[in-house]
Coordinates of C-alpha atoms in Angstrom, one line a residue:
X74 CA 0.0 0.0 0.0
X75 CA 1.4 3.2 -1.1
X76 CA 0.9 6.5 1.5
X77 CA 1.2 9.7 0.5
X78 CA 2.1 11.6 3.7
X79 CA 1.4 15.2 2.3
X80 CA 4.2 17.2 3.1
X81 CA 2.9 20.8 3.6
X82 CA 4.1 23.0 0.4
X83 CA 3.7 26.3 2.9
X84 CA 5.7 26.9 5.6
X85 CA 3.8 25.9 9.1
X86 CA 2.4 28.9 11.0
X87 CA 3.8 30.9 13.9
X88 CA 2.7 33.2 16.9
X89 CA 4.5 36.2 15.3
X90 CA 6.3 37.5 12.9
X91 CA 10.1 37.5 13.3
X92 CA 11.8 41.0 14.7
X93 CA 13.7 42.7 12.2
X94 CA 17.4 42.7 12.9
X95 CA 20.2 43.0 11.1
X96 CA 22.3 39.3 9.8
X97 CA 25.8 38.8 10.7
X98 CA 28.2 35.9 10.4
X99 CA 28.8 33.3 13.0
X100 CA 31.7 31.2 10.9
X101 CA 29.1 29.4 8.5
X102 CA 26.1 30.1 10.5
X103 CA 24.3 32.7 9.5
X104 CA 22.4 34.6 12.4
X105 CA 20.0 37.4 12.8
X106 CA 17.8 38.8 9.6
X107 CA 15.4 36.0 7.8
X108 CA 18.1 33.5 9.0
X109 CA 16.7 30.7 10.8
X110 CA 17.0 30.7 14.6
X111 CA 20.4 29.0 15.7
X112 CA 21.0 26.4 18.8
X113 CA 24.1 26.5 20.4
X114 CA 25.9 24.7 23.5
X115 CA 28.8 25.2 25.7
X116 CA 31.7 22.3 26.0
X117 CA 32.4 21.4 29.3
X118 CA 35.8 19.7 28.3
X119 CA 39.3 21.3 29.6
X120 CA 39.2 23.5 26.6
X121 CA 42.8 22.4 26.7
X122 CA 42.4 19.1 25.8
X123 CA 42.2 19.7 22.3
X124 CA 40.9 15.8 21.6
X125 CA 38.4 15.5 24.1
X126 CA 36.6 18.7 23.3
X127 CA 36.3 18.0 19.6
X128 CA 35.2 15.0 20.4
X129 CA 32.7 16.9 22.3
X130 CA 31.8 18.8 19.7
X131 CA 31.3 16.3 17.7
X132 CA 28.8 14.9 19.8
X133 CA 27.1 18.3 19.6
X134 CA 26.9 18.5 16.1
X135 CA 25.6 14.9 15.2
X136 CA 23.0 15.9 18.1
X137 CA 22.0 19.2 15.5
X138 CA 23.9 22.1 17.2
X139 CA 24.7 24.7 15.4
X140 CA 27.0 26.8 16.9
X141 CA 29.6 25.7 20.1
X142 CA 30.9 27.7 22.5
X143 CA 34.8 26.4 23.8
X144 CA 35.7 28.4 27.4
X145 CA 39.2 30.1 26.9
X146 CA 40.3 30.7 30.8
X147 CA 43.7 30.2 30.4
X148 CA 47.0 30.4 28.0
X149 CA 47.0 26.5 27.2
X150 CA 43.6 27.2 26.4
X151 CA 44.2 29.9 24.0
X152 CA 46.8 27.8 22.4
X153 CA 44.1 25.2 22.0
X154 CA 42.2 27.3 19.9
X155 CA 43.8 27.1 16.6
X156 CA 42.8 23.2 16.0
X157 CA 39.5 23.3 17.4
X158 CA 38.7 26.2 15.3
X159 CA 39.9 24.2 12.1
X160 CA 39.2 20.7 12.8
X161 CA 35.6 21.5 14.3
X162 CA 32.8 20.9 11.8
X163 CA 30.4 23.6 13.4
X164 CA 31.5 27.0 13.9
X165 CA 33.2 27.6 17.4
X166 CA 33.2 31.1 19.4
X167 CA 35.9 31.7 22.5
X168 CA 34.5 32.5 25.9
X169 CA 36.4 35.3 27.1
X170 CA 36.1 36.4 30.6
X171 CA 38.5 39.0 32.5
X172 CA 41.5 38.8 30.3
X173 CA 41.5 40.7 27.2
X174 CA 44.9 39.4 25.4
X175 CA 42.5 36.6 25.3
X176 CA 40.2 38.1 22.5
X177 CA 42.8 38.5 20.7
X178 CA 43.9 35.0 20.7
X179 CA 40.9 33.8 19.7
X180 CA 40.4 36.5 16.7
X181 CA 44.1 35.0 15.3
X182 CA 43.4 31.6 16.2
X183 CA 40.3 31.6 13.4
X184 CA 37.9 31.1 15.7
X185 CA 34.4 32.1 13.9
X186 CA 33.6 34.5 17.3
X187 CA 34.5 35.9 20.6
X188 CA 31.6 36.5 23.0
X189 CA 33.2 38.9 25.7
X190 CA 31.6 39.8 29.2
X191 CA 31.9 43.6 29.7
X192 CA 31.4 43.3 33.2
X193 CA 34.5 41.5 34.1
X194 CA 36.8 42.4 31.5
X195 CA 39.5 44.8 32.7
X196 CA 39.3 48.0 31.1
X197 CA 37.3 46.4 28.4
X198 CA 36.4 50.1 27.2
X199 CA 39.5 51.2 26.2
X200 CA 40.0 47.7 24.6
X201 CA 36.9 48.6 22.0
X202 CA 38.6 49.8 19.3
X203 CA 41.0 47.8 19.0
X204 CA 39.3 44.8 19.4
X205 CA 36.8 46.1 16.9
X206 CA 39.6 46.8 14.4
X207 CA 40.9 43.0 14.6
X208 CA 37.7 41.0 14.9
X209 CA 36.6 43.7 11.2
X210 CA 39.7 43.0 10.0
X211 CA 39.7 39.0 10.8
X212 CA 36.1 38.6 9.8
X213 CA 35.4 37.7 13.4
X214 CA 31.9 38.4 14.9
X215 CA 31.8 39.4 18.3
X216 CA 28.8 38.6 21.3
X217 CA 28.2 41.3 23.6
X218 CA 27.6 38.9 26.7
X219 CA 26.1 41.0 29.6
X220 CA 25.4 38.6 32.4
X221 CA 23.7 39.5 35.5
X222 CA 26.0 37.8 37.8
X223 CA 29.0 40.0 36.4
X224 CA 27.4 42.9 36.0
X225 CA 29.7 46.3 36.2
X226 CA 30.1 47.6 39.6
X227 CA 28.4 51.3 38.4
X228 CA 25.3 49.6 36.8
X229 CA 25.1 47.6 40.0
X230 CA 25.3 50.6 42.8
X231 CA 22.9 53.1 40.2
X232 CA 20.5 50.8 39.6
X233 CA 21.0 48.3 43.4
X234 CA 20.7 45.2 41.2
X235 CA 20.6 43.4 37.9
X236 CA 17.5 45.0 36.7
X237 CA 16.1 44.8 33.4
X238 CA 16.7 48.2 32.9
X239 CA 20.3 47.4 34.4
X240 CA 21.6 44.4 31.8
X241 CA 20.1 46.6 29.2
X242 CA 22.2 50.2 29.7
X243 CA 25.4 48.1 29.9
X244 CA 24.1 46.1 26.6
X245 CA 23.5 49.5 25.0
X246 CA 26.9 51.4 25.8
X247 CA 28.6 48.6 24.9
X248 CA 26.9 48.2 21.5
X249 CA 27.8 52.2 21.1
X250 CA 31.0 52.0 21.2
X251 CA 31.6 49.1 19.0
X252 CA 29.0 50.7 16.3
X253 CA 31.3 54.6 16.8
X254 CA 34.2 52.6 15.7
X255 CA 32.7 51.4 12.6
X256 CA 31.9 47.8 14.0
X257 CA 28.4 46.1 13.6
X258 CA 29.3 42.4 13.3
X259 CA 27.7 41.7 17.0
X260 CA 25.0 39.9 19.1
X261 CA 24.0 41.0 22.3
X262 CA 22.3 38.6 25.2
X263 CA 21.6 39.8 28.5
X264 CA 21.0 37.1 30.8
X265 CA 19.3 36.7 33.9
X266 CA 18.4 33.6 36.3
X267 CA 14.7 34.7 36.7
X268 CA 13.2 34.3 33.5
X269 CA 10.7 37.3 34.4
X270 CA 13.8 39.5 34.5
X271 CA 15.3 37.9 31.5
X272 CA 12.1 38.2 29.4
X273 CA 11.8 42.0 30.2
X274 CA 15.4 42.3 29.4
X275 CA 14.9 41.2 25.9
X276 CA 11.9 43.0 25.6
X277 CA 13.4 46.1 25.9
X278 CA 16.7 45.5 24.4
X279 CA 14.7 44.6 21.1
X280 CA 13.2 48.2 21.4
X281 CA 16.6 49.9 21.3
X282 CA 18.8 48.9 18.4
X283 CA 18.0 46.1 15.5
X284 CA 21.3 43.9 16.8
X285 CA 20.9 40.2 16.6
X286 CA 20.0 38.8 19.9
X287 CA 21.1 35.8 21.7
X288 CA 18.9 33.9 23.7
X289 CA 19.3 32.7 27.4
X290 CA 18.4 32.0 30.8
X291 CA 21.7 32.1 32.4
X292 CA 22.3 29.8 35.8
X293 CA 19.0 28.2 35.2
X294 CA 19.5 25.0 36.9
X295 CA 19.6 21.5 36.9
X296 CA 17.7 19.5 33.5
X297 CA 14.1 19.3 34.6
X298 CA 14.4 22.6 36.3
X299 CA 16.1 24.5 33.7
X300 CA 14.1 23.8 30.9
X301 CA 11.0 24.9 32.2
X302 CA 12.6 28.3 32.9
X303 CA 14.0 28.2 29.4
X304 CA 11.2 26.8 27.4
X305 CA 9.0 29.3 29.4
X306 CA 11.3 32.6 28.8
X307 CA 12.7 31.4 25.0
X308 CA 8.5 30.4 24.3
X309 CA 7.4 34.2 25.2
X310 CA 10.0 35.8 23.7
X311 CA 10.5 33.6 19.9
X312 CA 6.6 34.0 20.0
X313 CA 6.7 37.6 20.0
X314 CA 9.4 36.9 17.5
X315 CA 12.2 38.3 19.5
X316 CA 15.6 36.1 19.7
X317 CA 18.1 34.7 16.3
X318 CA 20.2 32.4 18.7
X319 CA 19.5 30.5 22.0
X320 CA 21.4 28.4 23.8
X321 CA 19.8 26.6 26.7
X322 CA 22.0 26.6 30.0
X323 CA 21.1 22.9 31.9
X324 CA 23.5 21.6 34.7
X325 CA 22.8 18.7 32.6
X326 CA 25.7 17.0 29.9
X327 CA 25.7 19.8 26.8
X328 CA 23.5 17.8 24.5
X329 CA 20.7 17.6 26.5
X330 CA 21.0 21.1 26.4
X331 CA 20.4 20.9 22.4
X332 CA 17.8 18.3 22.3
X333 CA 15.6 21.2 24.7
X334 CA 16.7 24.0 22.5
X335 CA 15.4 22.1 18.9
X336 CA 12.3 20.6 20.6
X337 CA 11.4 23.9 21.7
X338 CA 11.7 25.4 18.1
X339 CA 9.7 22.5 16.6
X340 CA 7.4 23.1 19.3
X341 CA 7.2 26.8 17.4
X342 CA 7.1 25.8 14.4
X343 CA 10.9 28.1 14.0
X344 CA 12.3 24.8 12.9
X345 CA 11.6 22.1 10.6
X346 CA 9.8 19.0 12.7
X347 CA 11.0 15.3 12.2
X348 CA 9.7 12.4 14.7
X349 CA 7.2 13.8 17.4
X350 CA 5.1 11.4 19.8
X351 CA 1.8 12.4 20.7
X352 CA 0.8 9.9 23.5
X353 CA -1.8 10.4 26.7
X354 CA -0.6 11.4 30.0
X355 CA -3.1 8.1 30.9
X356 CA -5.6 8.1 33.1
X357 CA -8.5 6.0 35.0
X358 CA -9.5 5.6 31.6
X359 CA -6.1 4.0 30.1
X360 CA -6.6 0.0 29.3
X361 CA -2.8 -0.3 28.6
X362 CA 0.1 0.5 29.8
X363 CA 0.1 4.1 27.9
X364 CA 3.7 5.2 29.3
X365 CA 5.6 1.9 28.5
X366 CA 4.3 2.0 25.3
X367 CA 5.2 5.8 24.7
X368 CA 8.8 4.8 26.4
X369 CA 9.2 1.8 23.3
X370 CA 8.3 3.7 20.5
X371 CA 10.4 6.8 21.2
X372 CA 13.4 4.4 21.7
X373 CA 12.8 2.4 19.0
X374 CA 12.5 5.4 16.3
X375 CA 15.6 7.1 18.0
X376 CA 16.9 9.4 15.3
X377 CA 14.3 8.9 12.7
X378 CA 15.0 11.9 10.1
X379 CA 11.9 12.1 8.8
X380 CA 8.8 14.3 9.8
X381 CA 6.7 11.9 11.1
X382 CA 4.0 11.8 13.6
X383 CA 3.2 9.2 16.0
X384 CA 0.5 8.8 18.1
X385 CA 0.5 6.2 20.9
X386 CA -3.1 6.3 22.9
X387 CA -4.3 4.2 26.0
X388 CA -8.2 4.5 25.7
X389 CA -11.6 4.7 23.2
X390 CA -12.3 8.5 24.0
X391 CA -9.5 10.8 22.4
X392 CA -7.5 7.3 21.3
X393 CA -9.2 7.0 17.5
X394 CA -9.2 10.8 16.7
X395 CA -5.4 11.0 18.0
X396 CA -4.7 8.4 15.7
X397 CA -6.6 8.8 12.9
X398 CA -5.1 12.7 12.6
X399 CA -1.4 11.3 12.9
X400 CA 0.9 9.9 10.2
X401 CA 0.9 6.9 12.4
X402 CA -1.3 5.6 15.1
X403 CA -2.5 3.3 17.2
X404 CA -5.6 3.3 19.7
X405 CA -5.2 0.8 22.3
X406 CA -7.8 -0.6 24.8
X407 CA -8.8 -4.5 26.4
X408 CA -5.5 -6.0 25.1
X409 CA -5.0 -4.9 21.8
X410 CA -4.7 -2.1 19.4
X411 CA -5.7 -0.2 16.1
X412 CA -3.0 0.9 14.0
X413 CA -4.3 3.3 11.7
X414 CA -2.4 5.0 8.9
X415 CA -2.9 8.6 7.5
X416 CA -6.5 7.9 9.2
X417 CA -7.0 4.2 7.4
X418 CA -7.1 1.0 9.9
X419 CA -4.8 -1.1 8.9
X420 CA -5.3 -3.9 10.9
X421 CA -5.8 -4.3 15.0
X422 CA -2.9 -6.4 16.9
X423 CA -2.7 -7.6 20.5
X424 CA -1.0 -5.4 23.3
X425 CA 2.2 -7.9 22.9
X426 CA 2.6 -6.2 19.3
X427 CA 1.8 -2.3 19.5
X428 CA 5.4 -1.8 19.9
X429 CA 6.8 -3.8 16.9
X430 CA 3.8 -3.0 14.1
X431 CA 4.5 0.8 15.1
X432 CA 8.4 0.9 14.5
X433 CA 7.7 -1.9 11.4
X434 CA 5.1 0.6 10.0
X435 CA 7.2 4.0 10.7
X436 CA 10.0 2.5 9.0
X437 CA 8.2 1.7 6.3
X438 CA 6.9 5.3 5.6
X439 CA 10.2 6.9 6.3
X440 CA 11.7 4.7 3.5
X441 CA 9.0 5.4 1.2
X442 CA 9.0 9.2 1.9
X443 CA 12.9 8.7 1.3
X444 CA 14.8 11.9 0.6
X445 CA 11.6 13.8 0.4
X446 CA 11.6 15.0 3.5
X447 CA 12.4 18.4 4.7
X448 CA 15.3 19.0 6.9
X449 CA 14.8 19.5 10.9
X450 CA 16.2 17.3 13.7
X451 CA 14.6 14.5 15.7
X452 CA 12.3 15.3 18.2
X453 CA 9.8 13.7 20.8
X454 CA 6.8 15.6 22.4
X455 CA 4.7 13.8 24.8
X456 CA 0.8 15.6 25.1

């Protein structure tokens, strides 16, 4: 039987339009404009150790990020920089905190950008124009990084915290000074812990200036923790259409980090959608075991690269509508289910079986739909 999945010709619809800002050049990547909204992670490697944080990377990349971000505390660090930047295959950008000969470094070393934290920087300043005039002439794109736990002294004592208002003036004089000496190759984040403060933050940094902005909720806990504050903060903002770049900040290993940051674009619609479970949270109602099964199918159709929906339900009321509006379905209930496709009943299996007919049957679609298939990254939502 032949399915014709019906890939949408028109792109899927979104909250709100995207905020106009300018487009710069992150290595490869663009970022900012009508480019589509980046992910990016952190290494946690000894920056150092050039194998192990490549090898890092590379586990970042193959997980769909598109931008990493290598720490650069120290000179064996900074000497590190040169092979990463070549022998990565995503674009990497130099963390730069407190030491400005650092910037430098990473500008020579070919690294595709710096981001560089005013607030602890010495002097940073008087370092603007010179940094400008290497990064412009290097082809190196900068991120302002304004952070409130590193926020400048003054800012701190006029304002008596790290207001919005606060992350924002330091963001903006900053941004000034690079733009009076002829340098607009820059993002800006502001970051906050409360994603309240954050969100403001944004808001009113996106009402200033047309820079590209970076999204992130900075400290923002361990993985279940932090992304709820980030889905929460990144969801209000992209939906206003406010943010060209996130990165989501877990105390979690880094590519958890970009397995939240694509779901929550898929979730909207800002990037391309492959595998997604729809399965009930169960209930009194459920007459199988609804999150086992969920649990099976999601591992089983681990990295499926096609945009496929699957929809795994435990009971007769929402179970046949759920599955007759997916790709791939199956309504469960007294020991066995219905595995519809594109809407059609294909046949009705025992419990022992859901599992099997559903991977059988998605990988049957996938390699029918074969290299028809938009581009996105795997994904798994659970409704």
């Amino acid at each position: 039987m032949s399915v014709s999945l019906g890939i949408p010709t028109a792109p899927p619809p979104v909250l709100n339009p995207r905020r106009k800002s300018r487009k710069i050049q992150v290595g490869k990547v663009a970022v900012g404009g009508d480019a589509p909204v980046s992910v990016q992670s952190m290494t946690t490697t000894l920056t150092s150790d050039v194998n192990a944080t490549l090898q890092q990377i590379a586990q970042l990349t193959a997980a769909g990020c598109d931008i990493v971000r290598v720490a650069c505390p120290s000179q064996d660090d900074a000497e590190a920089l040169p092979a990463i930047a070549r022998k990565s295959g995503i674009p990497v950008i130099a963390d730069i905190h407190f030491q400005p000969k650092y910037v430098f470094a990473a500008i020579d070393a070919g690294c595709a950008a710096v981001r560089v934290n005013p607030g602890n920087i010495r002097q940073f300043d008087d370092k603007v124009k010179e940094i400008a005039k290497a990064a412009g002439d290097a082809g190196t794109s900068i991120r302002i990084g304004v952070n409130a736990g590193s926020l400048d002294k003054r800012l701190l004592e006029k304002y008596g915290k790290a207001t919005p208002e606060a992350l924002v003036e330091s963001a903006v004089w900053e941004a000034s000074l690079f733009e009076e000496h002829g340098f607009r190759d820059f993002k800006i984040s502001v970051k906050h812990n409360d994603p309240v403060v954050m969100v403001r933050a944004y808001e009113l940094l996106a009402e200033r200036g047309d820079w590209p902005l970076h999204l992130g909720v900075t400290e923002a806990g361990p993985a279940f923790q932090g992304t709820i504050k980030s889905a929460v903060a990144f969801g209000h903002l992209l939906g206003q259409g406010i943010g060209d770049t996130i990165r989501v900040s877990l105390s979690a290993p880094p590519v958890e980090e970009v397995k939240v940051g694509i779901q929550i674009l898929q979730s909207l619609n800002l990037r391309p959608r492959k595998l997604e479970i729809v399965s009930c949270p169960s209930c009194g109602r459920a007459q199988v075991d609804v999150y086992t099964l969920a649990e099976q199918v999601t591992a089983g159709l681990e990295g499926m690269e096609v945009p496929l929906r699957v929809a795994v339900m435990g009971c007769v009321v929402n179970g046949p509508g759920e599955a007759r509006e997916a790709d791939l379905g199956v309504a469960s209930g007294n020991g066995k289910g219905q595995i519809f496709v594109r809407g059609e009943v294909i046949k009705t299996v025992p419990e022992s079986k859901i599992v099997e007919t559903l991977i059988d049957e998605a990988m049957r679609i996938a390699e029918e739909m074969g290299d028809d298939a938009p581009e996105g990254t795997p994904s798994v939502t659970v409704s």
